[in-house]
PDB file of C-alpha atoms in Angstrom:
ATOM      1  CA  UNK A 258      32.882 -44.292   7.617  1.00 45.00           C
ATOM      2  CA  UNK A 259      33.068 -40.795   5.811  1.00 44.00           C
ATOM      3  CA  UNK A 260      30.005 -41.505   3.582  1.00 42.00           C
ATOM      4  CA  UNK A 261      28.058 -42.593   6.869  1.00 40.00           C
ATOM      5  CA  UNK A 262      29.412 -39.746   8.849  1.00 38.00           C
ATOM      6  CA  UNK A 263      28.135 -37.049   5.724  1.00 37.00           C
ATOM      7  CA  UNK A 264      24.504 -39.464   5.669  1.00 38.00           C
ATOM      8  CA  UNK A 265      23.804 -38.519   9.695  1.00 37.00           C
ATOM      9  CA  UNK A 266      24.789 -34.949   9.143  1.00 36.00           C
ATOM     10  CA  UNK A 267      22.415 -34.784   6.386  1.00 36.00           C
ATOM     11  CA  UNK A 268      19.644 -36.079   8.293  1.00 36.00           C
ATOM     12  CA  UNK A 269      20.443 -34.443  11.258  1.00 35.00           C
ATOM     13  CA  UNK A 270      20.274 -31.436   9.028  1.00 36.00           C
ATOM     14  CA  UNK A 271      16.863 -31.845   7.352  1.00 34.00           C
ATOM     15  CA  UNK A 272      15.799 -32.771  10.976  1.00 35.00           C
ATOM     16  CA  UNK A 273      16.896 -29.559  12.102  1.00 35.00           C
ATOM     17  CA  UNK A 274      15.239 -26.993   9.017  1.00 34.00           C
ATOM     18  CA  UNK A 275      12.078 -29.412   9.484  1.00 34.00           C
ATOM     19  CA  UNK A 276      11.532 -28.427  13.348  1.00 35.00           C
ATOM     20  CA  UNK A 277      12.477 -25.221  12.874  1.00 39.00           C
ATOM     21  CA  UNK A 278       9.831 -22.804  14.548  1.00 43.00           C
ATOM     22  CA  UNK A 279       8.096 -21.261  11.132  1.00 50.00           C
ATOM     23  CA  UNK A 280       6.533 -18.235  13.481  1.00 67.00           C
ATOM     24  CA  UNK A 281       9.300 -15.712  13.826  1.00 87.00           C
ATOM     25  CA  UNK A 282       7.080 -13.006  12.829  1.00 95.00           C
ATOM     26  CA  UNK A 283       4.762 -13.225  15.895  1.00 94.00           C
ATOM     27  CA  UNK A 284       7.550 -13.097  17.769  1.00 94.00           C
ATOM     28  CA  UNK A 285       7.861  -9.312  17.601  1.00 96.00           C
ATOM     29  CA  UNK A 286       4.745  -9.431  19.463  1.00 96.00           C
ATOM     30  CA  UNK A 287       4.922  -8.690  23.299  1.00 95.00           C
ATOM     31  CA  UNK A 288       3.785 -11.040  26.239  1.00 94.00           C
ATOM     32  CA  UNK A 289       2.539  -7.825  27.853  1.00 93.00           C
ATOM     33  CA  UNK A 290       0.202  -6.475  25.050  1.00 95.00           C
ATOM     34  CA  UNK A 291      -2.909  -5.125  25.531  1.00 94.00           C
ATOM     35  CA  UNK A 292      -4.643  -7.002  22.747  1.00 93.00           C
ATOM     36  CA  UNK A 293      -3.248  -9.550  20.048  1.00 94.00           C
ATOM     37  CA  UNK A 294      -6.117 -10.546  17.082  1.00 92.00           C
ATOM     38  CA  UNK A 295      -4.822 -13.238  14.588  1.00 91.00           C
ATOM     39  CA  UNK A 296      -6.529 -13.180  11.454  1.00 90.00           C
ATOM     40  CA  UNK A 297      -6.459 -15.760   8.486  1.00 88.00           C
ATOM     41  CA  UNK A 298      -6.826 -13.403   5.761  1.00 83.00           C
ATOM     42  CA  UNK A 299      -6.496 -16.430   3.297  1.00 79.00           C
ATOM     43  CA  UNK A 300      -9.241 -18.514   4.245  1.00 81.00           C
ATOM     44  CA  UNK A 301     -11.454 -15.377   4.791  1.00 80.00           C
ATOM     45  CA  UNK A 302     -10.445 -14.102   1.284  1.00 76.00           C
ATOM     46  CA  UNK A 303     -10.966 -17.082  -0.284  1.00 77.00           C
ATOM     47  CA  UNK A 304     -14.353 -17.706   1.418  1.00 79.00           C
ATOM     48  CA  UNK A 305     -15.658 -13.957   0.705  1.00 75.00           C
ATOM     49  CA  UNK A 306     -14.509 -14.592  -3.101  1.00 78.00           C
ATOM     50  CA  UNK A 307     -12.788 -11.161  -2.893  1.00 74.00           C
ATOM     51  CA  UNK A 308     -11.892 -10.888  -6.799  1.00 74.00           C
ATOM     52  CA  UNK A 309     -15.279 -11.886  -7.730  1.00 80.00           C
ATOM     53  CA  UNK A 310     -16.749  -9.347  -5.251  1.00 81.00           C
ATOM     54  CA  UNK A 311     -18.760  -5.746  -5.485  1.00 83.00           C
ATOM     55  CA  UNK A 312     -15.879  -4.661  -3.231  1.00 79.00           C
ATOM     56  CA  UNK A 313     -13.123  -5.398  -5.560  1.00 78.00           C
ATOM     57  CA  UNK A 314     -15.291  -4.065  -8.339  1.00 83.00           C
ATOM     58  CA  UNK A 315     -15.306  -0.598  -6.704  1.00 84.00           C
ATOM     59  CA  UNK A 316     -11.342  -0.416  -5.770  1.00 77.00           C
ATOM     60  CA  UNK A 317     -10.362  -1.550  -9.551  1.00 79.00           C
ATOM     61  CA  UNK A 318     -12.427   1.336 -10.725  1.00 83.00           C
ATOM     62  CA  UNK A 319     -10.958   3.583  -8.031  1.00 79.00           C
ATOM     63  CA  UNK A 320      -7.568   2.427  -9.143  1.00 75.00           C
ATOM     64  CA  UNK A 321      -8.263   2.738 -12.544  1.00 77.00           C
ATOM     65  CA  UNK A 322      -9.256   6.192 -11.973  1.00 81.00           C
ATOM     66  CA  UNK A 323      -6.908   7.209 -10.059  1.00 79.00           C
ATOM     67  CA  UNK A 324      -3.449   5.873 -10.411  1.00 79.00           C
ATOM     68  CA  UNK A 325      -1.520   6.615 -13.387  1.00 80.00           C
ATOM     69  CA  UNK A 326      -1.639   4.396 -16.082  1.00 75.00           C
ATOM     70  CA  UNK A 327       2.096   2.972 -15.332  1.00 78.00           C
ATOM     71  CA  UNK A 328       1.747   1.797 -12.328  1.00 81.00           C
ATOM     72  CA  UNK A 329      -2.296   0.709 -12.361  1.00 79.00           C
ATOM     73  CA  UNK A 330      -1.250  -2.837 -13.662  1.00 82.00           C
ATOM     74  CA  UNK A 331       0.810  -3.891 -10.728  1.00 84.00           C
ATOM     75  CA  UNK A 332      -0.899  -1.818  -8.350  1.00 82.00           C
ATOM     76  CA  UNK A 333      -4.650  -4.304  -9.528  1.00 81.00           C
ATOM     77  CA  UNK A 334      -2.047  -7.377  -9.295  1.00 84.00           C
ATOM     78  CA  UNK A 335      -1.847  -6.944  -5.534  1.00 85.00           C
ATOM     79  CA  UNK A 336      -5.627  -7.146  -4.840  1.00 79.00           C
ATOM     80  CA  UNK A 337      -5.654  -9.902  -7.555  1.00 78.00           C
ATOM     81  CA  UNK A 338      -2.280 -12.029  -5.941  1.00 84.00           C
ATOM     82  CA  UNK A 339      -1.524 -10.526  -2.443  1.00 85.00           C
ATOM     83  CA  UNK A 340       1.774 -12.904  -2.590  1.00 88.00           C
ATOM     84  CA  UNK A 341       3.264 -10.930  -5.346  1.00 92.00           C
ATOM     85  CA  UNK A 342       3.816  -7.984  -2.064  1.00 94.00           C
ATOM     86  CA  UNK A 343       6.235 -10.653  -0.676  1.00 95.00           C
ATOM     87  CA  UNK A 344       4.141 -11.145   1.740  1.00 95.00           C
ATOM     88  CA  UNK A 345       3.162 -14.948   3.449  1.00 93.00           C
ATOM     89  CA  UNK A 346      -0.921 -14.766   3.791  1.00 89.00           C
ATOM     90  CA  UNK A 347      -0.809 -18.343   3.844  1.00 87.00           C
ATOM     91  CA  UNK A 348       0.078 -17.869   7.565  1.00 89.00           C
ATOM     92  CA  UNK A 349      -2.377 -15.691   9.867  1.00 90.00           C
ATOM     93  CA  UNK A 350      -1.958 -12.013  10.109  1.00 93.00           C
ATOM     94  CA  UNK A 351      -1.610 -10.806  13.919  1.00 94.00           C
ATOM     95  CA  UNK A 352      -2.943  -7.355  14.940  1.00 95.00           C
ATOM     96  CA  UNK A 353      -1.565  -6.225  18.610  1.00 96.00           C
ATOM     97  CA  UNK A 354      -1.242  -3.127  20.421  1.00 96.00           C
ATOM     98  CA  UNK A 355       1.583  -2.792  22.927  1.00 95.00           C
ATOM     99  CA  UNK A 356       1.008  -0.868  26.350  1.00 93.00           C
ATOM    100  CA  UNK A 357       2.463   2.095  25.415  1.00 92.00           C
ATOM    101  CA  UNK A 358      -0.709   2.320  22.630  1.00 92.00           C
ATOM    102  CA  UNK A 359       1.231   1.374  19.780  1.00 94.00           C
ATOM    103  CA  UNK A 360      -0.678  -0.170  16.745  1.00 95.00           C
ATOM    104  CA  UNK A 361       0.799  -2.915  15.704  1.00 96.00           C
ATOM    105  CA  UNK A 362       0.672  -5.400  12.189  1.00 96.00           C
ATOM    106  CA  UNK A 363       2.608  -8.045  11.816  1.00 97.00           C
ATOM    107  CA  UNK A 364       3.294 -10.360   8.552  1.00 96.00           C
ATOM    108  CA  UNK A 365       5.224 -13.199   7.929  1.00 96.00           C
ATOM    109  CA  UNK A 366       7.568 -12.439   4.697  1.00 96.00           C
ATOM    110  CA  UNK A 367       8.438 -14.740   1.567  1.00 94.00           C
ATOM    111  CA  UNK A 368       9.951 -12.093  -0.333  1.00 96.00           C
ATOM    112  CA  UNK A 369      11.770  -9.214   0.706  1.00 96.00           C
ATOM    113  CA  UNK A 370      13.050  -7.967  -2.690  1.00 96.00           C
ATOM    114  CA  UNK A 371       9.078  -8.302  -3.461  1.00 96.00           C
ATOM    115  CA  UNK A 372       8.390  -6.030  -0.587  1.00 96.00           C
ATOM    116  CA  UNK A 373      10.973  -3.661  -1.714  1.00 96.00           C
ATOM    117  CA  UNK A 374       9.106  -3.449  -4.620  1.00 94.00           C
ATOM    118  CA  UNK A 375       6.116  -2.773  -3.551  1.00 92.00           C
ATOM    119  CA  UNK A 376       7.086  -0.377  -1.403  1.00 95.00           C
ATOM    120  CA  UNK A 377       9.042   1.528  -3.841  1.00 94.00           C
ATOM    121  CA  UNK A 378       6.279   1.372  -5.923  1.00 91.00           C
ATOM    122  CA  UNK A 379       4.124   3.066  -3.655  1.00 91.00           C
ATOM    123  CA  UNK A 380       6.785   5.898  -2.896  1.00 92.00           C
ATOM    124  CA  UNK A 381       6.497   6.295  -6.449  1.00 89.00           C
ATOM    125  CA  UNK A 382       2.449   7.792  -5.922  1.00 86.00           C
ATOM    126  CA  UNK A 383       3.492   9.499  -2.936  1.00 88.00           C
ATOM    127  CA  UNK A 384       1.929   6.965  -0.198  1.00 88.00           C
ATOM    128  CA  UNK A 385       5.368   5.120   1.426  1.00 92.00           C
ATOM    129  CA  UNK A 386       8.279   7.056   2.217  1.00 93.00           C
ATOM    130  CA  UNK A 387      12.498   6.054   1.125  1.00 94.00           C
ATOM    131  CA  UNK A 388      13.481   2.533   2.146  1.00 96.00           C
ATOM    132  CA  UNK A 389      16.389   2.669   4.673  1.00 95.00           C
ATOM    133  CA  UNK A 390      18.406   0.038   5.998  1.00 96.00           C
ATOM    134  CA  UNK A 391      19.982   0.615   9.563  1.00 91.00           C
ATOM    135  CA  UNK A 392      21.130  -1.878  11.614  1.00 86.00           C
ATOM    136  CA  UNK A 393      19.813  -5.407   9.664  1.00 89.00           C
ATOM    137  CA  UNK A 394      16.271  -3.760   9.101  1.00 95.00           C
ATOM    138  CA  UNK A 395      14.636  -1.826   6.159  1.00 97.00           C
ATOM    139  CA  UNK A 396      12.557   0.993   7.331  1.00 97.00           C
ATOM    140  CA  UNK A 397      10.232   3.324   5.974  1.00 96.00           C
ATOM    141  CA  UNK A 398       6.643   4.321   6.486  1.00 94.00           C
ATOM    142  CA  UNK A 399       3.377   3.915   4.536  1.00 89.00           C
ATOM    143  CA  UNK A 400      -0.041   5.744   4.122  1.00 83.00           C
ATOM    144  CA  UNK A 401       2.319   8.718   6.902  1.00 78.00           C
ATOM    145  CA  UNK A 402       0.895   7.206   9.756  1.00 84.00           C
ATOM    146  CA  UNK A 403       2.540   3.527   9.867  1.00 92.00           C
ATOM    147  CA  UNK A 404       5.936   3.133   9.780  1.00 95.00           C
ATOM    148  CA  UNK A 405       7.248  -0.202   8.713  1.00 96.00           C
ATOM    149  CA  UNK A 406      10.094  -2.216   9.224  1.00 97.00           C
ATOM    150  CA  UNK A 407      10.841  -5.657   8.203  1.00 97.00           C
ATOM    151  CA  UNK A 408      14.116  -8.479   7.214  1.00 96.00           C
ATOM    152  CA  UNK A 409      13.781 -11.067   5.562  1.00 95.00           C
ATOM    153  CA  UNK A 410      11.116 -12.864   8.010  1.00 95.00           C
ATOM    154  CA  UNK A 411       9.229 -10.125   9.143  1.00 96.00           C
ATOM    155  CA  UNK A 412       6.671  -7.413   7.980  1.00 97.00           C
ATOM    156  CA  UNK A 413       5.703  -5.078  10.891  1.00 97.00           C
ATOM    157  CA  UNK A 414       3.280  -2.208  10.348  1.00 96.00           C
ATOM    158  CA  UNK A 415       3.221   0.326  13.774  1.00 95.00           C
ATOM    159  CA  UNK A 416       1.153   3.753  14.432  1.00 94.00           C
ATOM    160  CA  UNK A 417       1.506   5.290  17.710  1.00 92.00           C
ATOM    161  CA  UNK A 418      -1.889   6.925  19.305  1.00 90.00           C
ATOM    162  CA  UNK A 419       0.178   8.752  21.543  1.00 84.00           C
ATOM    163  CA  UNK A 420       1.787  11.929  20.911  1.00 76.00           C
ATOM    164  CA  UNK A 421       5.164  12.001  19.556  1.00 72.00           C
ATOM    165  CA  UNK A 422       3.875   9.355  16.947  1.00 79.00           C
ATOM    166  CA  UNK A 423       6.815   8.204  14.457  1.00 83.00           C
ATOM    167  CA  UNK A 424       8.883   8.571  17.150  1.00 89.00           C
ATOM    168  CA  UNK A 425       7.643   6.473  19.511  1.00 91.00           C
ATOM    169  CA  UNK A 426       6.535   3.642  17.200  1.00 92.00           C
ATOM    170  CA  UNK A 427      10.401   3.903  15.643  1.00 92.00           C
ATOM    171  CA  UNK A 428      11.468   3.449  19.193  1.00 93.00           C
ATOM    172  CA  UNK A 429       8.825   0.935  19.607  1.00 95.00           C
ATOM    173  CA  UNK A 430       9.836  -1.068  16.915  1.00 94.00           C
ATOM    174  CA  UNK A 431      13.729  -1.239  17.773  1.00 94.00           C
ATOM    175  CA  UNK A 432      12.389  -3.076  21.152  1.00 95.00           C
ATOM    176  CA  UNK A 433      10.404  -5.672  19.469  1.00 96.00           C
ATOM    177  CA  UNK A 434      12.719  -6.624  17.134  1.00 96.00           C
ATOM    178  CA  UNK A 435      15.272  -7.468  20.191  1.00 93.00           C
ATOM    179  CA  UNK A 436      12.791  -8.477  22.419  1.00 93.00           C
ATOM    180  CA  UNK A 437      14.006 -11.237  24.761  1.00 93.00           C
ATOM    181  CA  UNK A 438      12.163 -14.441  24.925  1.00 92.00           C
ATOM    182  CA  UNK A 439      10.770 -14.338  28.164  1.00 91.00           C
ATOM    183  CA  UNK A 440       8.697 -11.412  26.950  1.00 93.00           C
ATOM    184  CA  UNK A 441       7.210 -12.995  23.837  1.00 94.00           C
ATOM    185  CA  UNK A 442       3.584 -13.378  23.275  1.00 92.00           C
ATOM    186  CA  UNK A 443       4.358 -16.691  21.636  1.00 90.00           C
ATOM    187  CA  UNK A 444       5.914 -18.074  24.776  1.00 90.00           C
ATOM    188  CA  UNK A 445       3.422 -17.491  26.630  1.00 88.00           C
ATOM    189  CA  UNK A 446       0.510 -19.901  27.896  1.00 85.00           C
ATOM    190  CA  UNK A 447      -2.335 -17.417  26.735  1.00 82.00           C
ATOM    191  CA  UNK A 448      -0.892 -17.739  23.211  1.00 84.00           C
ATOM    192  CA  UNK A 449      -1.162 -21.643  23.644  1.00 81.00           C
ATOM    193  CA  UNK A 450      -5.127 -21.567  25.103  1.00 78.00           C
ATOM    194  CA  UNK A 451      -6.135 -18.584  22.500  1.00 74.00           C
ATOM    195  CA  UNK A 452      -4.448 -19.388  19.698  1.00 75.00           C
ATOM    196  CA  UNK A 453      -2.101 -22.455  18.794  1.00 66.00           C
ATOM    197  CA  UNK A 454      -4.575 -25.118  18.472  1.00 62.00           C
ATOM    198  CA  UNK A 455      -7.478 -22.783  17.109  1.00 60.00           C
ATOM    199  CA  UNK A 456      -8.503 -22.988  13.364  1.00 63.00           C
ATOM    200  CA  UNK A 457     -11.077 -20.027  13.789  1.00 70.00           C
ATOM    201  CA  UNK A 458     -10.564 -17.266  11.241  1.00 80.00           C
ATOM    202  CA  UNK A 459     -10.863 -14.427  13.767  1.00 82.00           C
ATOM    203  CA  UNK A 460      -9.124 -15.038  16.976  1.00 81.00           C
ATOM    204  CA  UNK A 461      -8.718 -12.855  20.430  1.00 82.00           C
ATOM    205  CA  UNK A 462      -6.987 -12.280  23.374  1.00 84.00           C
ATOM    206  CA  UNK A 463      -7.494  -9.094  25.732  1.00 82.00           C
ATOM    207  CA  UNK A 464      -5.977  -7.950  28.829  1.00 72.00           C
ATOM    208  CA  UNK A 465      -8.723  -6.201  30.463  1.00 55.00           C
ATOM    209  CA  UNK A 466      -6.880  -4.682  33.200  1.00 52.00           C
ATOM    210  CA  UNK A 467      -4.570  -2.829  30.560  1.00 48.00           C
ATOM    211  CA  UNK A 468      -7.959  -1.831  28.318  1.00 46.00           C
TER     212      UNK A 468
END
């Protein structure tokens, strides 16, 4: 009886991590936002042959000319592997802006020591700031304008156009990381028409009365 009981908690268990919802990063992403783009950077990448391209020509020899010699290597590997910033391009990128005009870019995460990383590494040539944890979320900022906070699920990238900037994305950013369900994008049925059973590269959703 105790071997059965451990086999139905098993399945029960796979069951359970099998139809868990795999979109916790969108989730940051507010039911009332003005705009929300989704964008499979993977397939487009792949399509565009991005390594192989004039484009990625020109940024290696930018990078090579620019960034000190230490840090060139893994700085190249990012444009080369994108996964090795612990981030999931696998899954679509969404790009949203919240009605108080924040900029928002969210990114599912696979790696958040990887992320670290990365970050730290870019400190390191002056274009991300410290990494600080408060609260069950690492924050710092990157290229001055974005600040960025992310866990272990979650990469989000936010630039206020209002003034006040940093601190109205960093307020920003505490509310979408707590935001109640009722007020998720994902919940809601213009996320189901626009974008759950879409396979387009580029998708959109605009609320014109808030443009």
């Amino acid at each position: 009886m105790r071997k059965y009981l451990h086999c139905v908690i098993w399945v029960l268990s796979l069951f359970v991590l099998l139809s868990c919802d795999n979109s916790n990063y969108k989730k940051i992403i507010p039911v009332d936002a003005t705009f929300v783009a989704s964008i499979n950077l993977d397939e487009i990448a792949d399509k565009s042959d991005f390594t192989n391209s004039s484009i990625f020509s020109l940024i290696k020899r930018d990078v090579e000319s620019i960034i000190p010699s230490e840090s060139k290597d893994d700085i190249l590997s990012y444009f080369e592997s994108p996964e090795k910033l612990g981030l999931d391009f696998s899954d679509n990128v969404y790009v949203f802006m919240t009605p108080n005009r924040c900029l928002g870019i969210t990114i599912k995460v696979h790696d958040s020591n990887a992320v670290e990383h990365f970050l730290s590494l870019f400190g390191d040539l002056g274009l991300a700031g410290n990494i600080i944890e408060r609260e069950g979320l690492m924050w710092s900022t990157l290229i001055e304008d974005f600040d960025v906070v992310y866990n272990d699920e979650t990469f989000l990238m936010l630039c206020s156009l209002n003034e006040g900037g940093s601190a109205i994305s960093k307020q920003t950013a505490n509310y979408l990381f707590s935001i109640d369900e009722d007020k998720m994008f994902v919940n809601s049925e213009d996320y189901k028409v626009h974008f759950l059973e879409l396979s387009d590269d580029i998708a959109l959703s605009a609320n014109l009365e808030l443009i």
